Amino acid sequence: MRYCAAAFLILVYGLFCWWCWRKYQRQQLQRNLQQKQGSAAFGAGSADILIAYASQTGQAITIAQQTAQQLTAAQKNIHLVSLNQLSAELLQQNSTLLIIASTYGEGEAPDNANRFIARTLANLQQNSLQHLQVALLGLGDSSYKHYCGFAHQLQHELQHCGAHFITDVIEVDKLEASALRHWQYYLGQISGQSHYADWSKPEYSHWNIVQRECINPGSPGAPAFHLKLVPLDGAIVSDAWRAGDIAEIGPGNSEQTIRQFLQQLGRDAVIADEIVTTQKLLHSDLMIDDAHLAELKNLADEELVGSLKDLPHREYSIASVPNENSLDLLVRQVKIASDHYGLGSGWLSLHAQLQQPIRLRVRANAHFHSPANNCPLILIGNGTGIAGLRSHLASRACQMPDLQTRNWLLFGERTKAADNFFAEDIQQWQTSGVLTRVERVFSRDALPGEPRYVQDLLPRHAAELERWVQEGAAIFVCGSLQGMAQAVDDALRTILGAGQLELMADQRRYCRDVY
Ligand SMILES: Cc1cc2nc3c(=O)[nH]c(=O)nc-3n(C[C@H](O)[C@H](O)[C@H](O)COP(=O)(O)O)c2cc1C
């Protein structure tokens, strides 16, 4: 009996110690979180960009701080708060809001965000946030039932208050690096500064450009190139990527850029030749400020190469499916100055030679994957956005005749003569029944009163759109973030109603890949 009592006492004591330890751990966590929150306080009142975080264990705070650093480096004035600290006044005073939100419990808000919806958003008038553009990064774990549940709830509630979403919620599964790089890409778009250091280096493999063609000669728009790439190490496997996925490209410098850089460092032509030939600086970021340049001058070549960061990655919608035996991209060449091009587009459309190894990584873009139930698809896009839509049509064409469903394409570009991208494929798909309906508009060809842009087509086909949606169709939008994305969203809200569109977004029947 005495032994039992002693054993019981030891057990109770053991449990008590464990409980103390757990309490200490939670307090330590809270202390770290408060410290992080304390150091996260950034800026005040109206700023260029408002950043808000919802975090339980600090990961979202860390990413919010990195986000603030990238935007501050882009000369943006930042205000950083937790969601509970985000007041109605701040929401009214600012026009751009970035949210980094994790999810807790079963799809619930972390503690430092648990009052935001009930105390702040719930007291706002509908459409009182129409001035606000929002981007939302959802941290979560797909093994949970409500994956990124709180982030999606925030999107729903903010949209209900009229806020405009720059892009759909960017979901990050267990801090997956490529999704965080995708977020950085949007920070580049929002800040107008697309030259930043990737938070993590993509694991590239090497591919070859086997075909490159400018497909819109004579267009009033910038040249658009259709590229076909194959892996350096052989065949494409059938599940190498899915329709809707993204190619992350590691750009390279032009020979001219490398020589100019070495000249700045006072390296002579012989060394420059050697470095150019050996491609040591091919993927290095050579945009260096004067102070740093002075430091580099004294370094030996190997040290120099080792001290430079890689160029930031670039992202392109994949326009084909593995069954087509090449990874296709549609790249709009961006000219910055007379002989100066955008990092990614200059590399792919001009500087990279055919058969020269291209750094490429496929990023799974789950939220733009085809609907699992093969429901009818309404595909809306403009310009090179047709790339992301073409992959869905190609995927469905490959599943014919087993897959019996309907697809409707609505597309806008400049001139029919020069910018009727993938016209042959589209014709074939109309003939084979893959495409049930096709509407295309060309802004430079349009006569007064005629639709000019793809968004102008929507009201003209409102009844048909409503019918397709009632029959379970999903709407996929791909193309320009500036102009098209918001105008299409507004037109769909008018035709289908805000409630219906938000419901479709929750059901993943309204998906956008805009850039
Ligand atoms: C107790 C617990 C509950 C969680 N519940 C969810 C959930 O319902 N949905 C989800 O997507 N992730 C869930 N997660 C994953 C977290 O959201 C994820 O780990 C996130 O990166 C944490 O970020 P934080 O440190 O900023 O809070 C949960 C994690 C824990 C530990």
Coordinates of C-alpha atoms and ligand atoms in Angstrom, one line a residue:
M1 CA 0.0 0.0 0.0
R2 CA 2.8 2.4 1.0
Y3 CA 4.5 1.7 -2.4
C4 CA 1.2 2.5 -4.3
A5 CA 0.9 5.8 -2.4
A6 CA 4.5 6.6 -3.2
A7 CA 4.1 5.7 -6.9
F8 CA 0.9 7.8 -7.0
L9 CA 2.7 10.8 -5.4
I10 CA 5.6 10.4 -7.9
L11 CA 3.1 10.3 -10.8
V12 CA 1.3 13.4 -9.6
Y13 CA 4.6 15.2 -9.1
G14 CA 5.7 14.2 -12.6
L15 CA 2.5 15.5 -14.1
F16 CA 2.8 18.7 -12.2
C17 CA 6.4 19.2 -13.5
W18 CA 5.3 18.5 -17.1
W19 CA 2.4 21.0 -16.7
C20 CA 4.9 23.7 -15.3
W21 CA 7.2 22.9 -18.2
R22 CA 4.4 23.3 -20.8
K23 CA 3.2 26.5 -19.2
Y24 CA 6.8 27.8 -19.2
Q25 CA 7.1 26.9 -22.9
R26 CA 3.9 28.7 -23.9
Q27 CA 4.9 31.8 -21.8
Q28 CA 8.3 31.7 -23.5
L29 CA 6.6 31.5 -26.9
Q30 CA 4.3 34.4 -26.0
R31 CA 7.4 36.4 -24.7
N32 CA 9.2 35.7 -28.0
L33 CA 6.0 36.6 -30.0
Q34 CA 5.7 39.9 -28.0
Q35 CA 9.3 40.7 -28.5
K36 CA 8.9 40.0 -32.2
Q37 CA 5.7 42.1 -32.2
G38 CA 7.5 44.8 -30.4
S39 CA 10.4 44.9 -32.9
A40 CA 7.9 44.5 -35.7
A41 CA 6.2 47.8 -35.0
F42 CA 7.0 49.8 -38.1
G43 CA 6.0 53.2 -39.4
A44 CA 2.7 55.0 -38.4
G45 CA -0.7 56.1 -39.7
S46 CA -1.0 56.5 -43.5
A47 CA 1.8 54.9 -45.4
D48 CA 2.4 53.7 -48.9
I49 CA 1.7 50.2 -47.8
L50 CA 0.0 48.8 -44.7
I51 CA 1.2 45.3 -43.6
A52 CA -0.8 43.3 -41.1
Y53 CA 0.1 39.9 -39.7
A54 CA -1.8 37.1 -37.8
S55 CA 0.6 34.8 -36.1
Q56 CA 0.6 32.3 -33.3
T57 CA 4.2 31.1 -33.2
G58 CA 5.9 33.9 -35.0
Q59 CA 6.4 32.5 -38.6
A60 CA 3.9 35.0 -40.1
I61 CA 5.6 37.9 -38.2
T62 CA 9.0 36.9 -39.6
I63 CA 7.6 36.9 -43.1
A64 CA 5.8 40.2 -42.4
Q65 CA 9.2 41.7 -41.4
Q66 CA 10.9 40.3 -44.5
T67 CA 8.1 41.8 -46.6
A68 CA 8.6 45.2 -44.9
Q69 CA 12.3 45.0 -45.6
Q70 CA 11.8 44.2 -49.3
L71 CA 9.3 47.1 -49.7
T72 CA 11.4 49.5 -47.7
A73 CA 14.4 48.7 -49.9
A74 CA 12.1 49.7 -52.8
Q75 CA 11.7 53.1 -51.1
K76 CA 8.2 52.3 -49.8
N77 CA 6.9 53.8 -46.6
I78 CA 5.5 50.9 -44.5
H79 CA 3.2 50.6 -41.5
L80 CA 3.3 47.1 -39.9
V81 CA 0.7 46.0 -37.3
S82 CA -0.9 42.8 -36.0
L83 CA -4.5 42.3 -37.3
N84 CA -5.9 43.0 -33.9
Q85 CA -4.2 46.4 -34.0
L86 CA -5.6 47.1 -37.5
S87 CA -8.3 49.7 -36.9
A88 CA -11.1 50.9 -39.1
E89 CA -9.2 54.3 -39.3
L90 CA -6.1 52.7 -40.6
L91 CA -8.1 50.8 -43.2
Q92 CA -9.7 54.1 -44.3
Q93 CA -6.4 56.0 -44.3
N94 CA -4.5 53.5 -46.5
S95 CA -5.0 52.2 -50.1
T96 CA -2.8 49.1 -50.1
L97 CA -3.0 46.4 -47.5
L98 CA -0.8 43.3 -47.4
I99 CA -1.8 40.5 -44.9
I100 CA 0.3 37.6 -43.8
A101 CA -2.0 35.3 -41.9
S102 CA -1.6 31.8 -40.4
T103 CA -4.5 29.6 -39.3
Y104 CA -4.9 27.9 -35.9
G105 CA -7.2 25.6 -34.1
E106 CA -9.5 24.2 -36.7
G107 CA -9.4 27.0 -39.3
E108 CA -9.4 29.7 -36.7
A109 CA -7.5 33.0 -36.2
P110 CA -4.3 33.2 -34.2
D111 CA -4.6 35.0 -30.9
N112 CA -3.3 38.3 -32.2
A113 CA -6.0 38.4 -34.9
N114 CA -9.0 36.9 -33.2
R115 CA -10.8 40.2 -32.7
F116 CA -10.2 41.7 -36.2
I117 CA -13.3 40.3 -38.0
A118 CA -15.7 40.6 -35.1
R119 CA -14.5 44.0 -33.8
T120 CA -13.4 45.9 -36.9
L121 CA -14.7 44.4 -40.2
A122 CA -18.2 43.6 -38.8
N123 CA -18.7 47.3 -37.9
L124 CA -17.8 48.5 -41.4
Q125 CA -20.4 49.3 -44.0
Q126 CA -20.6 47.1 -47.1
N127 CA -18.4 48.5 -49.8
S128 CA -16.7 50.9 -47.4
L129 CA -13.3 49.5 -48.4
Q130 CA -13.6 50.0 -52.2
H131 CA -10.5 52.2 -52.1
L132 CA -8.4 49.4 -50.7
Q133 CA -6.4 46.9 -52.8
V134 CA -5.3 43.8 -50.9
A135 CA -2.9 40.9 -51.2
L136 CA -3.1 38.1 -48.8
L137 CA -0.5 35.4 -47.9
G138 CA -2.0 32.5 -46.1
L139 CA 0.3 30.3 -44.0
G140 CA -1.0 26.9 -43.3
D141 CA -0.7 23.2 -43.4
S142 CA -2.6 21.2 -46.0
S143 CA -2.9 18.3 -43.6
Y144 CA -5.5 20.3 -41.7
K145 CA -9.2 20.1 -42.8
H146 CA -9.5 23.9 -43.1
Y147 CA -6.3 24.5 -45.0
C148 CA -5.5 28.3 -44.7
G149 CA -9.1 28.6 -43.4
F150 CA -8.5 31.9 -41.6
A151 CA -6.9 33.5 -44.7
H152 CA -9.9 32.5 -46.9
Q153 CA -12.3 33.8 -44.3
L154 CA -10.4 37.1 -44.2
Q155 CA -10.6 37.3 -48.1
H156 CA -14.4 36.7 -47.9
E157 CA -15.0 39.3 -45.2
L158 CA -12.8 42.0 -46.8
Q159 CA -14.4 41.4 -50.2
H160 CA -17.7 41.8 -48.6
C161 CA -16.6 45.2 -47.4
G162 CA -15.7 46.0 -51.0
A163 CA -11.9 45.5 -50.9
H164 CA -10.3 44.6 -54.2
F165 CA -7.9 41.6 -54.2
I166 CA -4.8 42.0 -56.3
T167 CA -4.6 38.3 -56.5
D168 CA -6.3 35.3 -54.9
V169 CA -5.0 34.1 -51.5
I170 CA -1.5 32.8 -52.0
E171 CA -1.4 29.6 -49.9
V172 CA 1.8 28.6 -48.3
D173 CA 1.9 24.9 -47.2
K174 CA 4.3 24.4 -44.3
L175 CA 6.4 27.4 -45.4
E176 CA 6.9 26.1 -48.9
A177 CA 9.7 28.2 -50.4
S178 CA 8.4 28.7 -53.9
A179 CA 5.0 30.0 -52.7
L180 CA 7.0 32.6 -50.6
R181 CA 9.0 33.5 -53.7
H182 CA 5.7 33.9 -55.5
W183 CA 4.7 36.4 -52.8
Q184 CA 8.0 38.2 -53.4
Y185 CA 7.1 38.4 -57.0
Y186 CA 3.9 40.3 -56.1
L187 CA 5.8 42.6 -53.8
G188 CA 7.9 43.4 -56.8
Q189 CA 4.8 44.2 -58.8
I190 CA 3.2 46.3 -56.1
S191 CA 6.4 48.3 -55.3
G192 CA 7.4 48.6 -58.9
Q193 CA 10.8 47.3 -57.9
S194 CA 11.3 43.8 -59.5
H195 CA 15.0 43.7 -58.6
Y196 CA 15.2 42.0 -55.2
A197 CA 17.0 39.1 -53.6
D198 CA 15.0 35.9 -53.5
W199 CA 14.4 34.8 -49.9
S200 CA 15.4 31.3 -51.0
K201 CA 17.2 30.0 -54.0
P202 CA 15.0 27.9 -56.3
E203 CA 16.3 24.3 -57.0
Y204 CA 16.5 24.7 -60.8
S205 CA 17.1 22.0 -63.3
H206 CA 18.5 22.7 -66.8
W207 CA 16.3 22.9 -69.9
N208 CA 17.0 23.8 -73.5
I209 CA 15.1 26.2 -75.7
V210 CA 14.5 24.1 -78.8
Q211 CA 12.2 26.6 -80.6
R212 CA 11.7 30.3 -80.3
E213 CA 9.4 32.4 -82.5
C214 CA 8.1 35.9 -82.4
I215 CA 4.4 35.3 -82.9
N216 CA 3.2 38.8 -83.4
P217 CA 5.4 40.5 -85.9
G218 CA 3.9 43.9 -87.0
S219 CA 1.9 44.2 -83.8
P220 CA 1.5 47.6 -82.2
G221 CA 2.3 45.8 -78.9
A222 CA 5.7 44.6 -77.7
P223 CA 7.1 41.4 -79.3
A224 CA 5.7 38.2 -77.9
F225 CA 7.7 35.0 -78.2
H226 CA 6.5 31.5 -78.2
L227 CA 9.2 29.2 -76.7
K228 CA 9.4 25.5 -76.6
L229 CA 11.7 24.0 -73.9
V230 CA 12.8 20.4 -73.2
P231 CA 14.8 19.1 -70.3
L232 CA 18.6 18.8 -70.8
D233 CA 18.5 15.3 -69.4
G234 CA 15.9 13.8 -71.8
A235 CA 12.2 13.1 -72.0
I236 CA 9.3 14.8 -70.3
V237 CA 7.4 12.6 -67.9
S238 CA 3.6 12.8 -68.0
D239 CA 3.3 14.3 -64.5
A240 CA 6.1 16.8 -64.9
W241 CA 3.6 19.6 -64.5
R242 CA -0.2 20.2 -64.6
A243 CA -2.3 22.7 -66.5
G244 CA -2.1 26.0 -64.5
D245 CA 1.4 25.5 -63.2
I246 CA 4.2 28.1 -63.4
A247 CA 7.8 28.0 -64.7
E248 CA 10.3 29.7 -62.4
I249 CA 13.1 30.9 -64.5
G250 CA 16.6 31.8 -63.4
P251 CA 17.5 34.6 -65.7
G252 CA 21.0 35.2 -67.1
N253 CA 22.9 38.4 -68.0
S254 CA 23.7 39.5 -71.5
E255 CA 27.4 39.4 -72.5
Q256 CA 27.2 43.2 -72.8
T257 CA 26.0 43.5 -69.2
I258 CA 28.8 41.3 -67.9
R259 CA 31.5 43.2 -69.9
Q260 CA 30.2 46.5 -68.7
F261 CA 30.3 45.3 -65.1
L262 CA 33.9 44.0 -65.4
Q263 CA 34.9 47.3 -67.0
Q264 CA 33.5 49.1 -64.0
L265 CA 35.7 46.9 -61.8
G266 CA 38.7 47.7 -64.0
R267 CA 39.1 44.1 -65.1
D268 CA 41.0 44.0 -68.5
A269 CA 39.6 42.5 -71.6
V270 CA 41.5 39.2 -71.3
I271 CA 40.0 38.5 -67.8
A272 CA 36.6 39.6 -69.1
D273 CA 36.8 37.2 -72.0
E274 CA 37.7 34.3 -69.6
I275 CA 34.9 35.2 -67.3
V276 CA 32.4 35.6 -70.1
T277 CA 33.4 32.3 -71.7
T278 CA 33.2 30.4 -68.4
Q279 CA 29.8 32.0 -67.7
K280 CA 30.9 32.6 -64.1
L281 CA 28.8 35.7 -63.9
L282 CA 26.0 34.6 -66.1
H283 CA 23.4 34.3 -63.3
S284 CA 24.9 36.8 -60.9
D285 CA 23.1 40.0 -59.9
L286 CA 25.4 42.7 -61.3
M287 CA 23.2 45.7 -60.3
I288 CA 25.6 46.9 -57.6
D289 CA 25.7 50.3 -55.9
D290 CA 28.9 52.3 -56.0
A291 CA 29.9 51.6 -52.4
H292 CA 29.7 47.9 -52.9
L293 CA 31.5 48.2 -56.3
A294 CA 34.5 49.8 -54.6
E295 CA 34.7 46.8 -52.3
L296 CA 34.5 44.3 -55.2
K297 CA 37.4 46.0 -57.0
N298 CA 39.9 44.5 -54.6
L299 CA 38.6 40.9 -54.8
A300 CA 40.2 38.1 -56.8
D301 CA 37.9 36.7 -59.6
E302 CA 36.8 33.6 -57.6
E303 CA 36.1 35.7 -54.5
L304 CA 34.2 38.2 -56.7
V305 CA 32.0 35.5 -58.2
G306 CA 31.4 34.0 -54.8
S307 CA 30.4 37.3 -53.3
L308 CA 27.5 38.0 -55.7
K309 CA 23.9 37.0 -55.2
D310 CA 21.9 35.2 -58.0
L311 CA 19.5 37.3 -60.1
P312 CA 16.0 37.1 -58.8
H313 CA 13.7 34.5 -60.4
R314 CA 11.0 35.3 -62.9
E315 CA 7.7 33.5 -63.3
Y316 CA 5.8 32.5 -66.5
S317 CA 2.5 30.5 -67.0
I318 CA 3.2 27.2 -68.7
A319 CA 1.2 27.2 -71.9
S320 CA 1.4 23.4 -72.7
V321 CA 0.9 20.1 -71.1
P322 CA 3.5 17.3 -70.8
N323 CA 1.7 15.2 -73.5
E324 CA 2.7 17.9 -76.0
N325 CA 6.4 17.0 -75.5
S326 CA 7.6 20.4 -74.7
L327 CA 7.2 23.0 -72.0
D328 CA 5.9 26.1 -73.8
L329 CA 6.0 29.7 -72.7
L330 CA 4.6 32.8 -74.1
V331 CA 6.9 35.7 -73.2
R332 CA 6.3 39.4 -73.8
Q333 CA 9.6 41.2 -74.4
V334 CA 10.0 44.1 -72.0
K335 CA 12.2 46.9 -73.3
I336 CA 13.5 49.1 -70.5
A337 CA 15.8 51.3 -72.5
S338 CA 17.4 51.3 -76.1
D339 CA 19.5 48.2 -75.5
H340 CA 18.3 47.2 -72.1
Y341 CA 15.6 44.5 -71.6
G342 CA 13.6 43.1 -68.6
L343 CA 15.6 40.4 -66.7
G344 CA 13.4 37.4 -67.6
S345 CA 12.0 38.5 -71.0
G346 CA 15.4 39.8 -72.2
W347 CA 17.1 36.5 -71.3
L348 CA 14.4 34.2 -72.8
S349 CA 13.6 36.2 -75.9
L350 CA 17.1 37.5 -76.8
H351 CA 20.2 36.7 -74.8
A352 CA 19.9 33.0 -74.2
Q353 CA 21.0 31.0 -77.2
L354 CA 19.0 28.0 -78.5
Q355 CA 20.4 24.8 -76.9
Q356 CA 22.0 27.0 -74.1
P357 CA 21.1 25.6 -70.7
I358 CA 18.2 27.5 -69.1
R359 CA 17.6 27.3 -65.3
L360 CA 14.0 26.3 -64.8
R361 CA 11.9 25.0 -62.0
V362 CA 8.2 24.0 -62.2
R363 CA 6.2 25.5 -59.4
A364 CA 2.9 23.8 -58.6
N365 CA 0.1 26.4 -58.8
A366 CA -2.6 24.4 -57.0
H367 CA -5.2 27.2 -56.9
F368 CA -5.2 27.4 -60.7
H369 CA -5.3 23.7 -61.4
S370 CA -8.3 22.3 -63.3
P371 CA -11.5 21.8 -61.3
A372 CA -11.5 18.2 -59.9
N373 CA -15.1 17.6 -61.1
N374 CA -14.3 18.5 -64.8
C375 CA -17.1 21.1 -64.7
P376 CA -17.6 23.4 -67.7
L377 CA -14.8 26.0 -67.9
I378 CA -15.2 29.7 -68.8
L379 CA -11.6 30.9 -69.6
I380 CA -11.1 34.7 -69.7
G381 CA -7.8 36.4 -70.5
N382 CA -5.8 39.0 -72.4
G383 CA -2.4 39.1 -74.0
T384 CA 0.1 36.5 -72.9
G385 CA -2.4 35.5 -70.3
I386 CA -3.7 33.1 -73.0
A387 CA -0.7 30.9 -72.0
G388 CA -2.3 29.8 -68.7
L389 CA -5.6 29.3 -70.4
R390 CA -4.2 27.3 -73.3
S391 CA -2.7 24.7 -70.9
H392 CA -6.2 24.0 -69.5
L393 CA -7.6 23.6 -73.0
A394 CA -4.7 21.3 -74.0
S395 CA -5.2 19.3 -70.9
R396 CA -8.9 18.8 -71.7
A397 CA -8.2 18.1 -75.3
C398 CA -5.8 15.3 -74.2
Q399 CA -8.7 13.7 -72.2
M400 CA -11.2 13.7 -75.0
P401 CA -13.3 11.8 -76.0
D402 CA -13.6 10.3 -72.5
L403 CA -13.9 13.7 -70.9
Q404 CA -17.2 15.2 -72.1
T405 CA -17.5 18.8 -70.8
R406 CA -17.7 22.3 -72.2
N407 CA -15.1 25.1 -72.5
W408 CA -15.7 28.7 -73.4
L409 CA -12.8 31.1 -74.3
L410 CA -13.0 34.9 -74.1
F411 CA -9.8 36.6 -75.2
G412 CA -8.6 40.1 -75.9
E413 CA -5.5 41.5 -77.6
R414 CA -4.6 44.4 -79.9
T415 CA -5.0 43.4 -83.6
K416 CA -6.5 40.3 -85.2
A417 CA -3.8 40.4 -88.0
A418 CA -0.8 40.2 -85.6
D419 CA -2.0 39.2 -82.1
N420 CA -4.4 36.3 -82.7
F421 CA -2.3 34.1 -80.4
F422 CA -2.7 30.3 -80.8
A423 CA -5.3 30.8 -83.5
E424 CA -4.6 27.5 -85.2
D425 CA -4.9 25.5 -81.9
I426 CA -8.1 27.3 -81.1
Q427 CA -9.5 26.6 -84.5
Q428 CA -8.7 22.9 -84.1
W429 CA -10.3 22.8 -80.7
Q430 CA -13.4 24.4 -82.0
T431 CA -13.5 21.7 -84.8
S432 CA -12.9 18.9 -82.4
G433 CA -15.4 20.1 -79.9
V434 CA -13.0 20.9 -77.1
L435 CA -14.1 24.6 -77.4
T436 CA -17.8 25.1 -77.4
R437 CA -17.7 28.9 -77.7
V438 CA -14.9 31.4 -78.5
E439 CA -15.2 35.2 -78.3
R440 CA -12.2 37.3 -79.2
V441 CA -11.8 41.1 -79.3
F442 CA -9.0 43.2 -80.7
S443 CA -8.8 46.7 -79.2
R444 CA -7.1 48.4 -82.2
D445 CA -9.6 46.9 -84.7
A446 CA -12.7 47.8 -82.7
L447 CA -15.1 50.3 -84.2
P448 CA -16.9 52.8 -82.0
G449 CA -19.6 51.1 -79.9
E450 CA -17.9 47.7 -80.4
P451 CA -16.3 45.9 -77.4
R452 CA -12.6 46.8 -77.2
Y453 CA -11.3 44.7 -74.3
V454 CA -12.1 41.3 -73.0
Q455 CA -14.1 42.7 -70.1
D456 CA -16.4 44.5 -72.6
L457 CA -17.5 41.1 -73.9
L458 CA -18.9 40.0 -70.5
P459 CA -22.0 42.2 -70.4
R460 CA -22.8 41.3 -74.0
H461 CA -22.9 37.6 -73.0
A462 CA -24.3 38.1 -69.5
A463 CA -27.3 35.7 -69.9
E464 CA -25.1 33.0 -71.3
L465 CA -22.5 33.5 -68.5
E466 CA -25.3 33.2 -65.9
R467 CA -26.6 30.0 -67.5
W468 CA -23.1 28.4 -67.6
V469 CA -22.5 29.4 -63.9
Q470 CA -25.9 28.0 -62.9
E471 CA -24.9 24.8 -64.7
G472 CA -21.9 24.5 -62.4
A473 CA -19.2 26.2 -64.6
A474 CA -16.0 27.6 -63.1
I475 CA -14.4 30.8 -64.2
F476 CA -10.6 31.0 -64.7
V477 CA -9.0 34.4 -65.4
C478 CA -5.4 34.8 -66.6
G479 CA -3.5 37.9 -67.7
S480 CA -2.8 41.5 -66.7
L481 CA -3.1 42.5 -63.1
Q482 CA -3.2 46.2 -64.2
G483 CA -6.6 47.0 -65.8
M484 CA -8.0 43.6 -67.0
A485 CA -8.2 41.7 -63.7
Q486 CA -10.1 44.4 -61.9
A487 CA -12.3 45.3 -64.8
V488 CA -13.3 41.6 -65.4
D489 CA -13.9 41.2 -61.6
D490 CA -16.2 44.3 -61.6
A491 CA -18.1 43.1 -64.7
L492 CA -18.6 39.6 -63.2
R493 CA -19.8 41.2 -59.9
T494 CA -22.4 43.2 -61.9
I495 CA -23.6 40.2 -63.9
L496 CA -23.5 37.4 -61.2
G497 CA -23.7 39.5 -58.0
A498 CA -21.0 40.0 -55.4
G499 CA -22.4 37.2 -53.2
Q500 CA -22.4 34.6 -56.0
L501 CA -18.9 35.5 -57.0
E502 CA -17.5 35.4 -53.5
L503 CA -19.3 32.0 -53.0
M504 CA -17.6 30.8 -56.3
A505 CA -14.2 32.0 -55.0
D506 CA -14.8 30.0 -51.7
Q507 CA -15.8 27.0 -53.8
R508 CA -12.7 27.5 -56.0
R509 CA -14.9 28.0 -59.0
Y510 CA -13.6 31.5 -59.6
C511 CA -9.8 31.4 -59.9
R512 CA -7.4 34.1 -61.1
D513 CA -3.7 34.0 -62.1
V514 CA -2.9 37.6 -62.8
Y515 CA 0.4 39.3 -62.9
Ligands
LIG1 C1 -2.4 23.7 -33.2 C2 -2.3 24.1 -34.6 C3 -3.4 24.2 -35.4 C4 -3.3 24.5 -36.8 N1 -4.4 24.6 -37.5 C5 -4.3 24.8 -38.8 C6 -5.5 24.8 -39.7 O1 -6.6 24.6 -39.2 N2 -5.3 25.1 -41.0 C7 -4.1 25.3 -41.5 O2 -4.0 25.5 -42.7 N3 -2.9 25.3 -40.8 C8 -3.0 25.0 -39.5 N4 -1.9 25.0 -38.7 C9 -0.6 25.3 -39.3 C10 -0.1 26.7 -39.1 O3 -1.0 27.6 -39.7 C11 1.2 26.9 -39.8 O4 2.2 26.1 -39.2 C12 1.8 28.3 -39.9 O5 2.9 28.3 -40.7 C13 2.1 28.9 -38.5 O6 2.4 30.2 -38.6 P1 2.6 31.2 -37.3 O7 3.9 30.7 -36.7 O8 2.8 32.5 -37.8 O9 1.4 31.1 -36.5 C14 -2.0 24.7 -37.3 C15 -0.8 24.6 -36.5 C16 -1.0 24.2 -35.2 C17 0.3 24.1 -34.4

